């Protein structure tokens, strides 16, 4: 059906696409392209999931202001959902995230409060908590909110089961930001497709899970301090400076079969190659997840089938290192082309 009562009806049901030129010949590699969500990222799912869960529980009253701390895609998804449903929205974001994210949220009617990058993700959260408490706003708590993982269990996971029904699926590859995708899809795959190995990627500069060091937490499950293994990395939306509750749950539930570290340059290169060799235009964490899938493919047995999550669109990164080498002015080759007909 292609007619909807609201934009919110278009969230999810994203396509799975075969990789034809970048995959080694001995495997079947597929990607699930979350850029097909209405605001271009996997976080549209979380936004709809947490707002509708809060409406059902009564935690969110008509006209009440919603607030969240986010690296961007959650804010953009929430801005869409809040616009469509009529809730005011305030987003708290570190000033290091791409400027197009701020502008997108403001364009969708949200207010954006910026915190210094030096205060990291924890600093963003502290400001969001303080504003929520002071004003009686609903903090959606994306890192701890079960509705985040539940929505992935009810949508993303079911789509994957349907798309691979009756067929092999040997590996499912993902990263984590909140861990909503990992916990929600991971638990359904473990129950329904126990033969599918869940591969979890993290930045080589911030391999928090691989470090084996525990996250210091507050009694309510929120992070108390930055994780000792965290360093800045280029994968915006992956691995904040703490292991969030949903990610921690996924690990303690045994959902992660394999951990991979992805170097930043590999993420940027894979994003570029997906665009230039497959026509698939996606962001940095998508490139990073794809780099993880290629690592798996190298040693996977012949005939293995791999599915990688591609969380968002490449258009969100025009002002970031992903586009740093893309010139604005004509190259010599382009100038020569023009000169050849003048
Ligand atoms: N990639 C990008 C670009 C994201 O914005 C996010 C969400 N922060 C993720 C990956 C990870 O998704 P999740 O929060 O479900 O772990």
mmCIF file of C-alpha atoms and ligand atoms in Angstrom:
data_model
loop_
_atom_site.group_PDB
_atom_site.id
_atom_site.type_symbol
_atom_site.label_atom_id
_atom_site.label_comp_id
_atom_site.label_asym_id
_atom_site.label_seq_id
_atom_site.Cartn_x
_atom_site.Cartn_y
_atom_site.Cartn_z
ATOM 1 C CA UNK A 1 0.000 0.000 0.000
ATOM 2 C CA UNK A 2 1.375 3.398 -0.934
ATOM 3 C CA UNK A 3 -1.202 5.701 0.723
ATOM 4 C CA UNK A 4 -0.794 6.687 4.395
ATOM 5 C CA UNK A 5 -2.827 8.628 6.947
ATOM 6 C CA UNK A 6 0.303 10.385 8.247
ATOM 7 C CA UNK A 7 4.046 10.484 7.554
ATOM 8 C CA UNK A 8 4.426 8.261 10.629
ATOM 9 C CA UNK A 9 2.947 5.349 8.694
ATOM 10 C CA UNK A 10 6.013 5.363 6.446
ATOM 11 C CA UNK A 11 8.512 4.539 9.228
ATOM 12 C CA UNK A 12 10.202 1.141 8.803
ATOM 13 C CA UNK A 13 9.789 -1.559 6.131
ATOM 14 C CA UNK A 14 13.185 -0.559 4.723
ATOM 15 C CA UNK A 15 14.614 -2.500 1.776
ATOM 16 C CA UNK A 16 17.244 -5.241 1.895
ATOM 17 C CA UNK A 17 19.548 -4.885 -1.133
ATOM 18 C CA UNK A 18 22.146 -7.291 -2.564
ATOM 19 C CA UNK A 19 25.730 -6.064 -2.880
ATOM 20 C CA UNK A 20 26.900 -6.848 -6.401
ATOM 21 C CA UNK A 21 30.342 -5.325 -6.937
ATOM 22 C CA UNK A 22 31.960 -4.898 -3.503
ATOM 23 C CA UNK A 23 31.300 -8.383 -2.093
ATOM 24 C CA UNK A 24 33.779 -11.256 -2.462
ATOM 25 C CA UNK A 25 32.436 -13.877 -4.903
ATOM 26 C CA UNK A 26 32.180 -16.715 -2.358
ATOM 27 C CA UNK A 27 29.497 -15.026 -0.170
ATOM 28 C CA UNK A 28 26.074 -13.375 -0.570
ATOM 29 C CA UNK A 29 26.203 -9.959 1.077
ATOM 30 C CA UNK A 30 23.066 -7.891 1.701
ATOM 31 C CA UNK A 31 22.452 -4.500 3.319
ATOM 32 C CA UNK A 32 19.345 -3.129 5.050
ATOM 33 C CA UNK A 33 19.137 0.534 4.085
ATOM 34 C CA UNK A 34 17.642 2.580 6.947
ATOM 35 C CA UNK A 35 18.052 5.773 4.884
ATOM 36 C CA UNK A 36 14.661 4.832 3.373
ATOM 37 C CA UNK A 37 12.959 5.957 6.595
ATOM 38 C CA UNK A 38 11.152 9.310 6.137
ATOM 39 C CA UNK A 39 13.839 11.382 7.855
ATOM 40 C CA UNK A 40 16.673 9.236 6.564
ATOM 41 C CA UNK A 41 17.795 7.152 9.542
ATOM 42 C CA UNK A 42 17.156 4.141 11.738
ATOM 43 C CA UNK A 43 16.302 6.549 14.569
ATOM 44 C CA UNK A 44 12.904 7.332 13.039
ATOM 45 C CA UNK A 45 11.927 3.929 14.426
ATOM 46 C CA UNK A 46 13.083 4.750 17.961
ATOM 47 C CA UNK A 47 11.384 8.161 17.829
ATOM 48 C CA UNK A 48 8.008 6.699 16.902
ATOM 49 C CA UNK A 49 8.453 3.788 19.339
ATOM 50 C CA UNK A 50 9.288 5.875 22.418
ATOM 51 C CA UNK A 51 6.674 8.590 21.786
ATOM 52 C CA UNK A 52 3.827 6.133 21.206
ATOM 53 C CA UNK A 53 4.876 4.063 24.256
ATOM 54 C CA UNK A 54 4.818 7.257 26.393
ATOM 55 C CA UNK A 55 1.374 8.140 25.013
ATOM 56 C CA UNK A 56 0.070 4.659 25.867
ATOM 57 C CA UNK A 57 1.512 4.700 29.410
ATOM 58 C CA UNK A 58 0.226 8.222 30.073
ATOM 59 C CA UNK A 59 3.776 9.543 30.696
ATOM 60 C CA UNK A 60 3.284 11.996 27.809
ATOM 61 C CA UNK A 61 0.290 14.342 28.016
ATOM 62 C CA UNK A 62 -1.191 16.242 25.048
ATOM 63 C CA UNK A 63 0.912 19.344 24.326
ATOM 64 C CA UNK A 64 3.657 18.380 26.806
ATOM 65 C CA UNK A 65 7.229 19.249 25.789
ATOM 66 C CA UNK A 66 9.567 16.370 24.907
ATOM 67 C CA UNK A 67 13.345 16.588 25.500
ATOM 68 C CA UNK A 68 16.262 14.325 24.570
ATOM 69 C CA UNK A 69 20.068 14.365 24.446
ATOM 70 C CA UNK A 70 21.190 13.107 21.052
ATOM 71 C CA UNK A 71 23.992 13.043 18.521
ATOM 72 C CA UNK A 72 21.475 14.083 15.901
ATOM 73 C CA UNK A 73 19.517 11.326 14.209
ATOM 74 C CA UNK A 74 17.321 10.722 17.262
ATOM 75 C CA UNK A 75 16.623 14.449 17.413
ATOM 76 C CA UNK A 76 15.719 14.566 13.718
ATOM 77 C CA UNK A 77 13.404 11.544 14.083
ATOM 78 C CA UNK A 78 11.823 12.983 17.247
ATOM 79 C CA UNK A 79 11.396 16.351 15.507
ATOM 80 C CA UNK A 80 9.401 14.627 12.750
ATOM 81 C CA UNK A 81 7.257 12.619 15.173
ATOM 82 C CA UNK A 82 6.658 15.604 17.496
ATOM 83 C CA UNK A 83 5.799 17.852 14.516
ATOM 84 C CA UNK A 84 3.299 15.306 13.193
ATOM 85 C CA UNK A 85 1.717 14.807 16.644
ATOM 86 C CA UNK A 86 1.915 18.388 17.935
ATOM 87 C CA UNK A 87 4.413 18.129 20.817
ATOM 88 C CA UNK A 88 7.048 20.887 21.350
ATOM 89 C CA UNK A 89 10.588 19.414 21.302
ATOM 90 C CA UNK A 90 13.923 20.483 22.829
ATOM 91 C CA UNK A 91 17.107 18.699 21.757
ATOM 92 C CA UNK A 92 20.432 18.861 23.631
ATOM 93 C CA UNK A 93 23.412 18.146 21.374
ATOM 94 C CA UNK A 94 27.210 18.461 21.584
ATOM 95 C CA UNK A 95 28.551 21.224 19.329
ATOM 96 C CA UNK A 96 30.886 18.738 17.563
ATOM 97 C CA UNK A 97 28.127 17.036 15.572
ATOM 98 C CA UNK A 98 27.538 18.133 11.977
ATOM 99 C CA UNK A 99 25.830 21.524 11.510
ATOM 100 C CA UNK A 100 23.327 20.077 9.025
ATOM 101 C CA UNK A 101 21.878 18.052 11.914
ATOM 102 C CA UNK A 102 21.199 21.201 13.968
ATOM 103 C CA UNK A 103 19.656 22.975 11.005
ATOM 104 C CA UNK A 104 17.452 19.994 10.146
ATOM 105 C CA UNK A 105 16.042 19.827 13.676
ATOM 106 C CA UNK A 106 15.378 23.560 13.795
ATOM 107 C CA UNK A 107 13.776 23.382 10.320
ATOM 108 C CA UNK A 108 11.413 20.730 11.717
ATOM 109 C CA UNK A 109 10.459 23.125 14.519
ATOM 110 C CA UNK A 110 12.619 21.831 17.390
ATOM 111 C CA UNK A 111 14.781 23.932 19.704
ATOM 112 C CA UNK A 112 18.455 22.842 19.817
ATOM 113 C CA UNK A 113 20.567 23.503 22.931
ATOM 114 C CA UNK A 114 24.310 23.008 22.288
ATOM 115 C CA UNK A 115 26.798 21.727 24.871
ATOM 116 C CA UNK A 116 30.612 21.876 24.528
ATOM 117 C CA UNK A 117 32.117 18.785 22.857
ATOM 118 C CA UNK A 118 34.574 18.541 25.769
ATOM 119 C CA UNK A 119 31.635 17.579 28.033
ATOM 120 C CA UNK A 120 30.984 14.585 25.759
ATOM 121 C CA UNK A 121 27.713 12.629 25.616
ATOM 122 C CA UNK A 122 27.466 12.537 29.418
ATOM 123 C CA UNK A 123 27.492 16.358 29.465
ATOM 124 C CA UNK A 124 24.602 16.444 26.984
ATOM 125 C CA UNK A 125 22.626 14.047 29.162
ATOM 126 C CA UNK A 126 23.209 16.071 32.331
ATOM 127 C CA UNK A 127 21.833 19.223 30.691
ATOM 128 C CA UNK A 128 18.817 17.327 29.295
ATOM 129 C CA UNK A 129 18.032 15.786 32.712
ATOM 130 C CA UNK A 130 18.308 19.183 34.427
ATOM 131 C CA UNK A 131 16.002 20.895 31.893
ATOM 132 C CA UNK A 132 13.457 18.045 32.092
ATOM 133 C CA UNK A 133 13.372 18.190 35.906
ATOM 134 C CA UNK A 134 13.183 21.979 36.060
ATOM 135 C CA UNK A 135 10.317 22.244 33.520
ATOM 136 C CA UNK A 136 8.377 19.001 33.924
ATOM 137 C CA UNK A 137 9.228 17.871 30.385
ATOM 138 C CA UNK A 138 9.289 14.263 29.194
ATOM 139 C CA UNK A 139 12.853 12.980 28.780
ATOM 140 C CA UNK A 140 12.675 10.057 26.355
ATOM 141 C CA UNK A 141 15.876 8.402 27.739
ATOM 142 C CA UNK A 142 16.810 6.672 24.500
ATOM 143 C CA UNK A 143 19.723 4.783 26.105
ATOM 144 C CA UNK A 144 17.559 3.147 28.791
ATOM 145 C CA UNK A 145 14.079 3.150 27.278
ATOM 146 C CA UNK A 146 12.866 -0.420 26.609
ATOM 147 C CA UNK A 147 10.432 0.984 24.027
ATOM 148 C CA UNK A 148 13.516 1.663 21.857
ATOM 149 C CA UNK A 149 14.558 -2.008 21.755
ATOM 150 C CA UNK A 150 10.933 -3.214 21.701
ATOM 151 C CA UNK A 151 10.168 -1.217 18.567
ATOM 152 C CA UNK A 152 13.152 -2.848 16.828
ATOM 153 C CA UNK A 153 11.931 -6.276 17.981
ATOM 154 C CA UNK A 154 8.466 -5.510 16.559
ATOM 155 C CA UNK A 155 9.591 -3.902 13.282
ATOM 156 C CA UNK A 156 13.264 -4.236 12.198
ATOM 157 C CA UNK A 157 13.566 -7.834 13.416
ATOM 158 C CA UNK A 158 10.243 -8.928 11.865
ATOM 159 C CA UNK A 159 11.244 -7.376 8.537
ATOM 160 C CA UNK A 160 14.523 -9.336 8.583
ATOM 161 C CA UNK A 161 12.727 -12.592 9.468
ATOM 162 C CA UNK A 162 10.277 -12.040 6.592
ATOM 163 C CA UNK A 163 12.978 -11.092 4.070
ATOM 164 C CA UNK A 164 15.032 -14.221 4.858
ATOM 165 C CA UNK A 165 12.139 -16.625 5.556
ATOM 166 C CA UNK A 166 13.058 -20.130 4.436
ATOM 167 C CA UNK A 167 16.575 -19.013 3.452
ATOM 168 C CA UNK A 168 20.000 -19.060 5.104
ATOM 169 C CA UNK A 169 21.126 -16.065 7.131
ATOM 170 C CA UNK A 170 24.541 -16.799 8.654
ATOM 171 C CA UNK A 171 25.580 -13.381 9.987
ATOM 172 C CA UNK A 172 23.773 -10.211 10.997
ATOM 173 C CA UNK A 173 26.150 -7.247 11.379
ATOM 174 C CA UNK A 174 25.395 -4.069 13.381
ATOM 175 C CA UNK A 175 27.039 -1.336 15.433
ATOM 176 C CA UNK A 176 25.550 0.302 18.498
ATOM 177 C CA UNK A 177 24.690 3.796 19.633
ATOM 178 C CA UNK A 178 21.923 3.305 22.151
ATOM 179 C CA UNK A 179 21.991 -0.437 21.480
ATOM 180 C CA UNK A 180 18.266 -0.368 20.631
ATOM 181 C CA UNK A 181 18.851 -2.038 17.269
ATOM 182 C CA UNK A 182 21.216 -4.608 18.808
ATOM 183 C CA UNK A 183 19.028 -5.542 21.772
ATOM 184 C CA UNK A 184 15.722 -5.536 19.871
ATOM 185 C CA UNK A 185 16.830 -7.389 16.738
ATOM 186 C CA UNK A 186 19.421 -9.524 18.552
ATOM 187 C CA UNK A 187 16.928 -11.046 20.968
ATOM 188 C CA UNK A 188 14.462 -11.939 18.202
ATOM 189 C CA UNK A 189 17.188 -13.515 16.058
ATOM 190 C CA UNK A 190 18.435 -15.559 19.032
ATOM 191 C CA UNK A 191 14.913 -16.918 19.569
ATOM 192 C CA UNK A 192 13.809 -17.366 15.948
ATOM 193 C CA UNK A 193 17.063 -17.858 14.009
ATOM 194 C CA UNK A 194 19.597 -19.212 16.551
ATOM 195 C CA UNK A 195 21.975 -20.195 13.730
ATOM 196 C CA UNK A 196 22.473 -16.540 12.745
ATOM 197 C CA UNK A 197 25.629 -15.112 14.318
ATOM 198 C CA UNK A 198 25.229 -11.580 15.669
ATOM 199 C CA UNK A 199 28.309 -9.496 14.828
ATOM 200 C CA UNK A 200 28.747 -6.250 16.788
ATOM 201 C CA UNK A 201 31.092 -3.569 15.435
ATOM 202 C CA UNK A 202 32.631 -0.715 17.405
ATOM 203 C CA UNK A 203 35.192 2.003 16.545
ATOM 204 C CA UNK A 204 38.821 0.873 16.873
ATOM 205 C CA UNK A 205 39.418 4.106 18.848
ATOM 206 C CA UNK A 206 36.566 3.334 21.242
ATOM 207 C CA UNK A 207 36.329 -0.453 21.544
ATOM 208 C CA UNK A 208 34.404 -0.252 24.824
ATOM 209 C CA UNK A 209 32.904 -3.751 24.719
ATOM 210 C CA UNK A 210 36.147 -5.423 23.606
ATOM 211 C CA UNK A 211 38.005 -3.733 26.500
ATOM 212 C CA UNK A 212 36.041 -5.938 28.912
ATOM 213 C CA UNK A 213 35.942 -3.051 31.412
ATOM 214 C CA UNK A 214 32.579 -2.469 33.104
ATOM 215 C CA UNK A 215 30.664 0.803 32.760
ATOM 216 C CA UNK A 216 30.265 2.719 36.051
ATOM 217 C CA UNK A 217 26.479 3.311 36.440
ATOM 218 C CA UNK A 218 24.067 5.261 38.651
ATOM 219 C CA UNK A 219 21.289 3.406 40.535
ATOM 220 C CA UNK A 220 18.786 4.294 37.737
ATOM 221 C CA UNK A 221 20.993 2.591 35.118
ATOM 222 C CA UNK A 222 22.326 5.818 33.593
ATOM 223 C CA UNK A 223 26.119 6.170 33.151
ATOM 224 C CA UNK A 224 28.023 7.682 36.101
ATOM 225 C CA UNK A 225 31.273 8.526 34.254
ATOM 226 C CA UNK A 226 32.920 8.199 30.843
ATOM 227 C CA UNK A 227 34.158 4.700 30.002
ATOM 228 C CA UNK A 228 37.966 4.447 30.333
ATOM 229 C CA UNK A 229 38.399 2.918 26.840
ATOM 230 C CA UNK A 230 36.618 5.749 24.988
ATOM 231 C CA UNK A 231 38.430 8.118 22.610
ATOM 232 C CA UNK A 232 36.923 10.473 19.995
ATOM 233 C CA UNK A 233 36.104 8.675 16.717
ATOM 234 C CA UNK A 234 34.560 9.686 13.385
ATOM 235 C CA UNK A 235 31.525 7.363 13.543
ATOM 236 C CA UNK A 236 28.849 9.894 14.599
ATOM 237 C CA UNK A 237 25.969 7.990 16.177
ATOM 238 C CA UNK A 238 28.029 4.964 17.247
ATOM 239 C CA UNK A 239 29.587 4.307 20.666
ATOM 240 C CA UNK A 240 29.095 7.354 22.907
ATOM 241 C CA UNK A 241 31.563 7.766 25.788
ATOM 242 C CA UNK A 242 29.673 5.208 27.866
ATOM 243 C CA UNK A 243 28.067 1.776 27.481
ATOM 244 C CA UNK A 244 24.352 2.576 27.639
ATOM 245 C CA UNK A 245 21.914 0.327 29.482
ATOM 246 C CA UNK A 246 20.360 -1.270 26.374
ATOM 247 C CA UNK A 247 23.811 -2.101 24.978
ATOM 248 C CA UNK A 248 24.936 -3.470 28.350
ATOM 249 C CA UNK A 249 21.770 -5.600 28.547
ATOM 250 C CA UNK A 250 22.400 -6.997 25.052
ATOM 251 C CA UNK A 251 25.910 -8.046 26.056
ATOM 252 C CA UNK A 252 24.864 -9.616 29.356
ATOM 253 C CA UNK A 253 22.040 -11.471 27.565
ATOM 254 C CA UNK A 254 24.735 -13.024 25.347
ATOM 255 C CA UNK A 255 23.323 -11.488 22.150
ATOM 256 C CA UNK A 256 26.737 -10.509 20.712
ATOM 257 C CA UNK A 257 28.503 -13.548 19.231
ATOM 258 C CA UNK A 258 31.432 -11.666 17.680
ATOM 259 C CA UNK A 259 32.985 -8.244 18.384
ATOM 260 C CA UNK A 260 34.855 -6.357 15.648
ATOM 261 C CA UNK A 261 36.903 -3.140 15.833
ATOM 262 C CA UNK A 262 36.579 -0.840 12.818
ATOM 263 C CA UNK A 263 39.275 1.783 12.084
ATOM 264 C CA UNK A 264 37.867 5.236 11.177
ATOM 265 C CA UNK A 265 39.512 5.366 7.724
ATOM 266 C CA UNK A 266 37.893 2.009 6.787
ATOM 267 C CA UNK A 267 34.468 3.424 7.666
ATOM 268 C CA UNK A 268 34.969 6.498 5.457
ATOM 269 C CA UNK A 269 36.376 4.407 2.588
ATOM 270 C CA UNK A 270 33.487 1.907 2.696
ATOM 271 C CA UNK A 271 30.899 4.694 2.721
ATOM 272 C CA UNK A 272 32.561 6.203 -0.384
ATOM 273 C CA UNK A 273 32.817 2.812 -2.123
ATOM 274 C CA UNK A 274 29.163 1.965 -1.427
ATOM 275 C CA UNK A 275 28.269 5.250 -3.159
ATOM 276 C CA UNK A 276 30.659 4.924 -6.094
ATOM 277 C CA UNK A 277 30.499 1.178 -6.798
ATOM 278 C CA UNK A 278 26.973 0.236 -5.700
ATOM 279 C CA UNK A 279 25.066 3.540 -5.911
ATOM 280 C CA UNK A 280 24.143 3.171 -2.220
ATOM 281 C CA UNK A 281 24.416 6.591 -0.559
ATOM 282 C CA UNK A 282 24.825 6.178 3.197
ATOM 283 C CA UNK A 283 26.639 7.662 6.203
ATOM 284 C CA UNK A 284 29.793 6.921 8.164
ATOM 285 C CA UNK A 285 28.407 4.312 10.558
ATOM 286 C CA UNK A 286 26.925 2.538 7.534
ATOM 287 C CA UNK A 287 30.412 2.475 6.004
ATOM 288 C CA UNK A 288 31.740 1.192 9.329
ATOM 289 C CA UNK A 289 29.155 -1.594 9.550
ATOM 290 C CA UNK A 290 29.859 -2.515 5.935
ATOM 291 C CA UNK A 291 33.606 -2.645 6.720
ATOM 292 C CA UNK A 292 32.711 -5.116 9.498
ATOM 293 C CA UNK A 293 30.642 -7.195 7.060
ATOM 294 C CA UNK A 294 33.605 -7.309 4.642
ATOM 295 C CA UNK A 295 35.864 -8.501 7.504
ATOM 296 C CA UNK A 296 33.371 -11.303 8.208
ATOM 297 C CA UNK A 297 33.086 -12.132 4.499
ATOM 298 C CA UNK A 298 36.865 -12.652 4.177
ATOM 299 C CA UNK A 299 36.892 -15.699 6.439
ATOM 300 C CA UNK A 300 33.273 -16.850 6.013
ATOM 301 C CA UNK A 301 32.725 -20.235 4.348
ATOM 302 C CA UNK A 302 31.628 -20.398 0.701
ATOM 303 C CA UNK A 303 27.916 -19.696 0.275
ATOM 304 C CA UNK A 304 27.641 -17.732 3.541
ATOM 305 C CA UNK A 305 24.868 -15.117 3.629
ATOM 306 C CA UNK A 306 25.525 -11.880 5.490
ATOM 307 C CA UNK A 307 23.210 -8.941 6.288
ATOM 308 C CA UNK A 308 24.633 -5.563 7.392
ATOM 309 C CA UNK A 309 22.593 -2.669 8.820
ATOM 310 C CA UNK A 310 23.171 0.709 7.110
ATOM 311 C CA UNK A 311 21.812 3.217 9.682
ATOM 312 C CA UNK A 312 21.506 6.515 7.785
ATOM 313 C CA UNK A 313 21.829 8.648 4.655
ATOM 314 C CA UNK A 314 25.093 10.154 3.403
ATOM 315 C CA UNK A 315 23.437 13.563 3.039
ATOM 316 C CA UNK A 316 23.819 14.084 6.768
ATOM 317 C CA UNK A 317 27.621 14.345 6.423
ATOM 318 C CA UNK A 318 28.255 17.077 3.819
ATOM 319 C CA UNK A 319 30.217 19.179 6.334
ATOM 320 C CA UNK A 320 32.203 16.253 7.820
ATOM 321 C CA UNK A 321 35.455 14.425 6.926
ATOM 322 C CA UNK A 322 33.387 12.080 4.709
ATOM 323 C CA UNK A 323 33.170 14.862 2.113
ATOM 324 C CA UNK A 324 36.526 16.540 2.893
ATOM 325 C CA UNK A 325 38.139 15.349 -0.356
ATOM 326 C CA UNK A 326 35.161 16.207 -2.554
ATOM 327 C CA UNK A 327 36.037 19.444 -4.363
ATOM 328 C CA UNK A 328 33.649 22.360 -4.852
ATOM 329 C CA UNK A 329 35.562 23.843 -7.789
ATOM 330 C CA UNK A 330 36.221 22.134 -11.108
ATOM 331 C CA UNK A 331 39.154 19.739 -11.216
ATOM 332 C CA UNK A 332 41.709 20.018 -14.048
ATOM 333 C CA UNK A 333 39.989 17.147 -15.800
ATOM 334 C CA UNK A 334 36.615 18.877 -15.580
ATOM 335 C CA UNK A 335 38.106 22.188 -16.770
ATOM 336 C CA UNK A 336 39.653 20.349 -19.719
ATOM 337 C CA UNK A 337 36.249 18.867 -20.577
ATOM 338 C CA UNK A 338 34.694 22.326 -20.660
ATOM 339 C CA UNK A 339 37.646 23.757 -22.616
ATOM 340 C CA UNK A 340 37.352 20.967 -25.197
ATOM 341 C CA UNK A 341 34.078 22.394 -26.506
ATOM 342 C CA UNK A 342 34.811 26.118 -26.214
HETATM 343 N N1 LIG B 1 24.373 4.959 13.253
HETATM 344 C C1 LIG B 1 23.883 6.194 13.345
HETATM 345 C C2 LIG B 1 24.273 7.223 12.303
HETATM 346 C C3 LIG B 1 23.058 6.528 14.423
HETATM 347 O O1 LIG B 1 22.578 7.779 14.543
HETATM 348 C C4 LIG B 1 22.742 5.537 15.382
HETATM 349 C C5 LIG B 1 21.884 5.872 16.567
HETATM 350 N N2 LIG B 1 22.536 6.700 17.516
HETATM 351 C C6 LIG B 1 23.266 4.260 15.253
HETATM 352 C C7 LIG B 1 24.075 4.010 14.155
HETATM 353 C C8 LIG B 1 23.039 3.159 16.278
HETATM 354 O O2 LIG B 1 21.723 2.747 16.468
HETATM 355 P P1 LIG B 1 21.205 2.307 17.922
HETATM 356 O O3 LIG B 1 21.011 3.561 18.721
HETATM 357 O O4 LIG B 1 19.921 1.588 17.651
HETATM 358 O O5 LIG B 1 22.240 1.449 18.553
#
